Tab-separated table of C-alpha atoms and ligand atoms in Angstrom:
chain	number	residue	atom	x	y	z
D	1	MET	CA	27.003	-29.733	25.832
D	2	ARG	CA	24.451	-31.455	23.612
D	3	LEU	CA	23.579	-29.323	20.619
D	4	ILE	CA	21.854	-29.772	17.275
D	5	LEU	CA	22.952	-27.626	14.330
D	6	LEU	CA	20.193	-27.173	11.779
D	7	GLY	CA	20.190	-25.346	8.468
D	8	PRO	CA	20.355	-26.035	4.753
D	9	PRO	CA	23.293	-27.815	3.160
D	10	GLY	CA	26.113	-25.309	2.632
D	11	ALA	CA	24.964	-23.024	5.473
D	12	GLY	CA	28.289	-23.493	7.264
D	13	LYS	CA	27.339	-26.141	9.836
D	14	GLY	CA	30.579	-28.111	9.495
D	15	THR	CA	32.702	-24.945	9.492
D	16	GLN	CA	31.094	-23.649	12.677
D	17	CYS	CA	31.119	-27.085	14.361
D	18	LYS	CA	34.920	-27.177	14.115
D	19	ARG	CA	35.068	-23.897	16.027
D	20	LEU	CA	32.490	-25.030	18.587
D	21	VAL	CA	34.512	-28.186	19.193
D	22	GLU	CA	37.696	-26.148	19.711
D	23	LYS	CA	35.969	-23.986	22.309
D	24	TYR	CA	33.693	-26.462	24.093
D	25	GLY	CA	35.368	-29.830	23.480
D	26	ALA	CA	32.185	-31.718	22.520
D	27	LEU	CA	32.290	-34.490	19.908
D	28	HIS	CA	31.355	-33.364	16.371
D	29	LEU	CA	28.969	-35.891	14.827
D	30	SER	CA	28.268	-35.076	11.181
D	31	SER	CA	25.919	-37.585	9.562
D	32	GLY	CA	27.252	-36.579	6.114
D	33	ASP	CA	30.895	-37.129	7.168
D	34	ILE	CA	30.059	-40.489	8.749
D	35	LEU	CA	28.227	-41.585	5.580
D	36	ARG	CA	31.154	-40.486	3.380
D	37	ALA	CA	33.521	-42.525	5.603
D	38	GLU	CA	31.208	-45.555	5.282
D	39	ARG	CA	31.288	-45.138	1.504
D	40	ALA	CA	35.066	-44.818	1.419
D	41	ALA	CA	35.327	-48.022	3.479
D	42	GLU	CA	32.846	-49.703	1.099
D	43	THR	CA	30.650	-50.961	3.954
D	44	GLU	CA	27.107	-52.291	3.419
D	45	LEU	CA	25.719	-49.030	4.809
D	46	GLY	CA	27.956	-47.003	2.492
D	47	LYS	CA	26.758	-49.000	-0.517
D	48	LYS	CA	23.109	-48.575	0.467
D	49	ALA	CA	23.571	-44.814	0.990
D	50	GLN	CA	25.431	-43.869	-2.180
D	51	GLY	CA	22.523	-43.610	-4.622
D	52	TYR	CA	20.533	-41.355	-2.300
D	53	MET	CA	23.543	-39.143	-1.601
D	54	ASP	CA	24.623	-38.739	-5.213
D	55	SER	CA	21.124	-37.711	-6.305
D	56	GLY	CA	20.652	-35.216	-3.453
D	57	GLY	CA	17.930	-37.217	-1.684
D	58	LEU	CA	17.875	-38.454	1.896
D	59	VAL	CA	19.170	-41.817	3.057
D	60	PRO	CA	16.286	-43.814	4.674
D	61	ASP	CA	15.488	-42.847	8.273
D	62	ASP	CA	16.036	-46.299	9.803
D	63	LEU	CA	19.614	-46.511	8.479
D	64	ILE	CA	20.480	-42.998	9.632
D	65	VAL	CA	18.934	-43.343	13.083
D	66	ALA	CA	20.813	-46.598	13.799
D	67	MET	CA	24.065	-45.013	12.563
D	68	MET	CA	23.722	-41.814	14.624
D	69	VAL	CA	22.469	-43.456	17.809
D	70	GLY	CA	25.528	-45.742	17.612
D	71	ALA	CA	27.829	-42.734	17.078
D	72	MET	CA	26.309	-40.791	19.993
D	73	LYS	CA	27.206	-43.613	22.384
D	74	LYS	CA	30.881	-42.801	21.779
D	75	ALA	CA	30.509	-39.280	23.159
D	76	GLY	CA	31.749	-38.952	26.724
D	77	LYS	CA	30.911	-36.337	29.336
D	78	GLY	CA	31.837	-33.502	26.951
D	79	GLY	CA	28.655	-34.277	24.983
D	80	PHE	CA	28.145	-33.878	21.238
D	81	ILE	CA	27.171	-31.516	18.469
D	82	LEU	CA	24.881	-33.079	15.887
D	83	ASP	CA	25.479	-31.726	12.377
D	84	GLY	CA	23.092	-32.756	9.604
D	85	PHE	CA	20.935	-34.910	11.905
D	86	PRO	CA	17.977	-35.025	12.462
D	87	ARG	CA	16.910	-34.145	8.936
D	88	THR	CA	13.297	-35.368	9.132
D	89	VAL	CA	10.631	-35.245	11.846
D	90	VAL	CA	10.768	-39.067	12.034
D	91	GLN	CA	14.509	-38.852	12.800
D	92	ALA	CA	13.846	-36.158	15.452
D	93	ARG	CA	11.266	-38.375	17.190
D	94	GLU	CA	13.627	-41.362	17.124
D	95	LEU	CA	16.433	-39.196	18.496
D	96	ASP	CA	14.182	-38.122	21.388
D	97	LYS	CA	13.396	-41.751	22.164
D	98	ALA	CA	17.081	-42.741	22.123
D	99	LEU	CA	18.043	-39.801	24.368
D	100	ASP	CA	15.215	-40.575	26.820
D	101	LYS	CA	16.439	-44.143	27.034
D	102	ALA	CA	19.988	-42.952	27.754
D	103	GLY	CA	18.744	-40.377	30.307
D	104	GLU	CA	20.193	-37.526	28.232
D	105	LYS	CA	18.715	-34.404	26.694
D	106	ILE	CA	19.486	-31.803	24.059
D	107	ASP	CA	20.411	-28.370	25.497
D	108	ALA	CA	19.503	-26.295	22.444
D	109	LEU	CA	19.275	-26.063	18.678
D	110	LEU	CA	21.192	-23.620	16.547
D	111	ASN	CA	19.282	-22.851	13.365
D	112	LEU	CA	21.519	-21.366	10.661
D	113	GLN	CA	19.321	-19.196	8.438
D	114	ILE	CA	20.417	-18.246	4.948
D	115	ASP	CA	19.100	-17.664	1.404
D	116	ASP	CA	19.114	-20.450	-1.165
D	117	ALA	CA	21.193	-18.422	-3.636
D	118	VAL	CA	23.965	-17.936	-1.057
D	119	VAL	CA	24.083	-21.579	0.013
D	120	ALA	CA	24.063	-22.720	-3.610
D	121	SER	CA	27.262	-20.750	-4.296
D	122	ARG	CA	28.808	-21.954	-1.032
D	123	MET	CA	28.191	-25.555	-2.099
D	124	THR	CA	29.385	-25.223	-5.691
D	125	GLY	CA	32.547	-23.402	-4.474
D	126	ARG	CA	33.275	-25.890	-1.662
D	127	ARG	CA	36.446	-27.965	-1.994
D	128	SER	CA	37.551	-30.663	0.463
D	129	CYS	CA	40.715	-32.526	1.275
D	130	PRO	CA	40.279	-36.244	0.510
D	131	LYS	CA	42.762	-37.115	3.290
D	132	CYS	CA	41.907	-34.967	6.324
D	133	GLY	CA	38.411	-33.799	5.358
D	134	GLY	CA	39.445	-30.114	5.663
D	135	VAL	CA	36.891	-27.834	3.997
D	136	TYR	CA	37.770	-24.778	1.883
D	137	HIS	CA	35.978	-22.493	-0.543
D	138	VAL	CA	37.301	-21.226	-3.876
D	139	GLU	CA	36.533	-17.625	-2.883
D	140	ASN	CA	35.526	-17.419	0.780
D	141	LEU	CA	38.109	-19.687	2.403
D	142	LYS	CA	41.045	-20.181	0.065
D	143	PRO	CA	43.911	-22.534	0.875
D	144	LYS	CA	47.391	-20.929	0.928
D	145	VAL	CA	48.260	-22.620	-2.391
D	146	GLU	CA	45.434	-22.844	-4.916
D	147	ASN	CA	43.564	-26.160	-4.702
D	148	VAL	CA	46.047	-27.708	-2.237
D	149	CYS	CA	45.257	-28.607	1.396
D	150	ASP	CA	47.203	-26.445	3.895
D	151	ARG	CA	47.575	-29.366	6.303
D	152	ASP	CA	48.724	-32.285	4.146
D	153	GLN	CA	49.365	-30.852	0.658
D	154	MET	CA	46.767	-33.130	-0.982
D	155	ALA	CA	44.946	-31.860	-4.094
D	156	LEU	CA	41.478	-30.656	-3.077
D	157	VAL	CA	38.393	-32.241	-4.626
D	158	GLN	CA	34.822	-31.149	-5.273
D	159	ARG	CA	32.129	-33.353	-3.763
D	160	LYS	CA	30.017	-35.022	-6.455
D	161	ASP	CA	26.875	-33.752	-4.736
D	162	ASP	CA	28.195	-30.154	-4.806
D	163	GLN	CA	27.768	-30.009	-8.584
D	164	PRO	CA	25.032	-27.587	-9.674
D	165	GLU	CA	22.430	-30.178	-10.800
D	166	VAL	CA	22.609	-32.044	-7.470
D	167	VAL	CA	22.748	-28.832	-5.402
D	168	ALA	CA	19.313	-27.815	-6.737
D	169	ASN	CA	17.884	-31.162	-5.662
D	170	ARG	CA	19.485	-30.982	-2.213
D	171	LEU	CA	17.863	-27.594	-1.622
D	172	LYS	CA	14.496	-28.990	-2.741
D	173	THR	CA	14.939	-31.916	-0.328
D	174	TYR	CA	15.816	-29.455	2.451
D	175	HIS	CA	12.670	-27.361	1.946
D	176	GLU	CA	10.366	-30.364	1.526
D	177	GLN	CA	11.662	-32.524	4.374
D	178	THR	CA	14.221	-30.890	6.655
D	179	ALA	CA	12.902	-27.360	7.228
D	180	HIS	CA	9.994	-28.841	9.281
D	181	VAL	CA	12.398	-30.160	11.887
D	182	VAL	CA	12.668	-26.659	13.444
D	183	GLY	CA	8.882	-26.649	13.970
D	184	TYR	CA	9.130	-29.990	15.742
D	185	TYR	CA	11.504	-28.488	18.342
D	186	ASN	CA	9.812	-25.095	18.742
D	187	GLY	CA	8.359	-24.917	22.245
D	188	LYS	CA	10.225	-28.094	23.272
D	189	LYS	CA	13.828	-26.858	23.263
D	190	PRO	CA	15.546	-23.466	23.024
D	191	VAL	CA	15.836	-22.734	19.295
D	192	ILE	CA	18.617	-20.184	18.705
D	193	GLU	CA	18.335	-18.408	15.357
D	194	ILE	CA	21.613	-17.420	13.691
D	195	ASP	CA	22.113	-15.254	10.596
D	196	ALA	CA	24.486	-17.519	8.659
D	197	GLY	CA	24.839	-15.058	5.772
D	198	MET	CA	27.610	-13.149	7.550
D	199	GLU	CA	31.347	-13.793	7.264
D	200	ILE	CA	32.633	-16.967	8.917
D	201	ASP	CA	34.168	-15.189	11.973
D	202	ASP	CA	31.049	-13.080	12.512
D	203	VAL	CA	28.802	-16.165	12.459
D	204	THR	CA	31.103	-17.774	15.058
D	205	LYS	CA	30.940	-14.655	17.266
D	206	ALA	CA	27.134	-14.618	17.046
D	207	ILE	CA	26.932	-18.306	17.987
D	208	PHE	CA	29.283	-17.953	20.978
D	209	ALA	CA	27.433	-14.846	22.219
D	210	LYS	CA	24.021	-16.508	21.997
D	211	LEU	CA	25.223	-19.700	23.697
D	212	ASP	CA	26.750	-17.580	26.493
D	213	ALA	CA	23.468	-15.678	26.855
D	214	VAL	CA	21.557	-18.909	27.536
D	215	LYS	CA	24.440	-20.183	29.733
D	216	ILE	CA	25.287	-23.196	27.592
D	217	LYS	CA	28.860	-24.383	28.172
P	1	LIG	P1	27.526	-27.371	5.682
P	1	LIG	O1	28.290	-28.210	6.674
P	1	LIG	O2	26.370	-26.641	6.305
P	1	LIG	O3	27.111	-28.131	4.451
P	1	LIG	P2	30.128	-26.070	5.229
P	1	LIG	O4	30.579	-25.706	6.608
P	1	LIG	O5	30.807	-27.224	4.574
P	1	LIG	O6	28.504	-26.228	5.182
P	1	LIG	O7	30.285	-24.750	4.328
P	1	LIG	C1	29.942	-24.774	2.925
P	1	LIG	C2	30.984	-23.970	2.138
P	1	LIG	O8	30.815	-22.580	2.441
P	1	LIG	C3	32.438	-24.301	2.473
P	1	LIG	O9	33.183	-24.205	1.282
P	1	LIG	C4	32.842	-23.220	3.485
P	1	LIG	O10	34.242	-22.926	3.392
P	1	LIG	C5	31.998	-22.027	3.048
P	1	LIG	N1	31.485	-21.222	4.158
P	1	LIG	C6	31.061	-21.665	5.366
P	1	LIG	N2	30.622	-20.636	6.122
P	1	LIG	C7	30.750	-19.513	5.363
P	1	LIG	C8	30.468	-18.119	5.571
P	1	LIG	N3	29.947	-17.677	6.729
P	1	LIG	N4	30.737	-17.261	4.575
P	1	LIG	C9	31.264	-17.714	3.408
P	1	LIG	N5	31.551	-18.987	3.133
P	1	LIG	C10	31.308	-19.890	4.094
P	2	LIG	P1	25.793	-33.406	4.206
P	2	LIG	O1	27.253	-33.652	4.221
P	2	LIG	O2	25.217	-33.160	5.580
P	2	LIG	O3	25.381	-32.340	3.230
P	2	LIG	O4	25.103	-34.777	3.733
P	2	LIG	C1	25.404	-35.349	2.467
P	2	LIG	C2	24.304	-36.330	2.076
P	2	LIG	O5	24.250	-37.415	3.024
P	2	LIG	C3	22.883	-35.762	2.076
P	2	LIG	O6	22.561	-35.082	0.869
P	2	LIG	C4	22.047	-37.049	2.273
P	2	LIG	O7	21.947	-37.802	1.087
P	2	LIG	C5	22.903	-37.841	3.251
P	2	LIG	N1	22.542	-37.530	4.645
P	2	LIG	C6	23.304	-36.868	5.574
P	2	LIG	N2	22.654	-36.768	6.734
P	2	LIG	C7	21.444	-37.356	6.559
P	2	LIG	C8	20.305	-37.548	7.389
P	2	LIG	N3	20.267	-37.099	8.650
P	2	LIG	N4	19.227	-38.179	6.854
P	2	LIG	C9	19.234	-38.644	5.604
P	2	LIG	N5	20.273	-38.487	4.751
P	2	LIG	C10	21.372	-37.853	5.222
């Protein structure tokens, strides 16, 4: 399976990817998670990326493309699910070139559609575990003990870029630069539209049903 998950920040891409990985076994490649790991490890890339990330802008295309093409090489036969990449038409073109070179192709795109007001509250309510990366929500996906990770009992944290001032900028960036990526793929690849405004389990059911319908395994 080689899938791309598109949609605004906070749409539930990471949440659904975890479930897709459980069912299909593909490698989850989240550009945001990889960048956060680079920052935590204080690499050159992490240092270059931090200003863009904290302000809600996009990290330059050349850095992201090199990072993601490198990550994709680690995926075996099970394939991969790209989450948060490509986020610009330039990145989509470069991804096509890299896949052509490797003799691989994308099976389909899942486009998670949702209103800005809903994603804004999903982002501001998101809490993550600094150790395992587990993602919760203060109302929609509560941990068993308030603000504590179920898996490793670490105190949950709010991402800096999930604070309201940055969230507004991330949505602006999405509409100005990332929303066009769907248009780039229309007519080239199957684009599967998903209503991401439903409850988490219902979104998962819709995704599985639509992937089954187009015989993607
Ligand atoms: P993305 O990867 O697209 O930025 P996440 O998967 O991290 O989004 O989800 C953003 C926040 O919204 C998280 O706190 C998550 O628990 C919550 N969430 C995800 N999907 C849903 C949903 N269908 N309904 C309600 N809350 C959701
Ligand atoms: P995410 O976790 O996907 O919401 O990404 C967090 C931040 O990382 C974004 O707001 C961007 O600053 C940066 N980022 C992630 N993916 C990309 C990408 N494909 N292109 C440019 N910047 C990215």
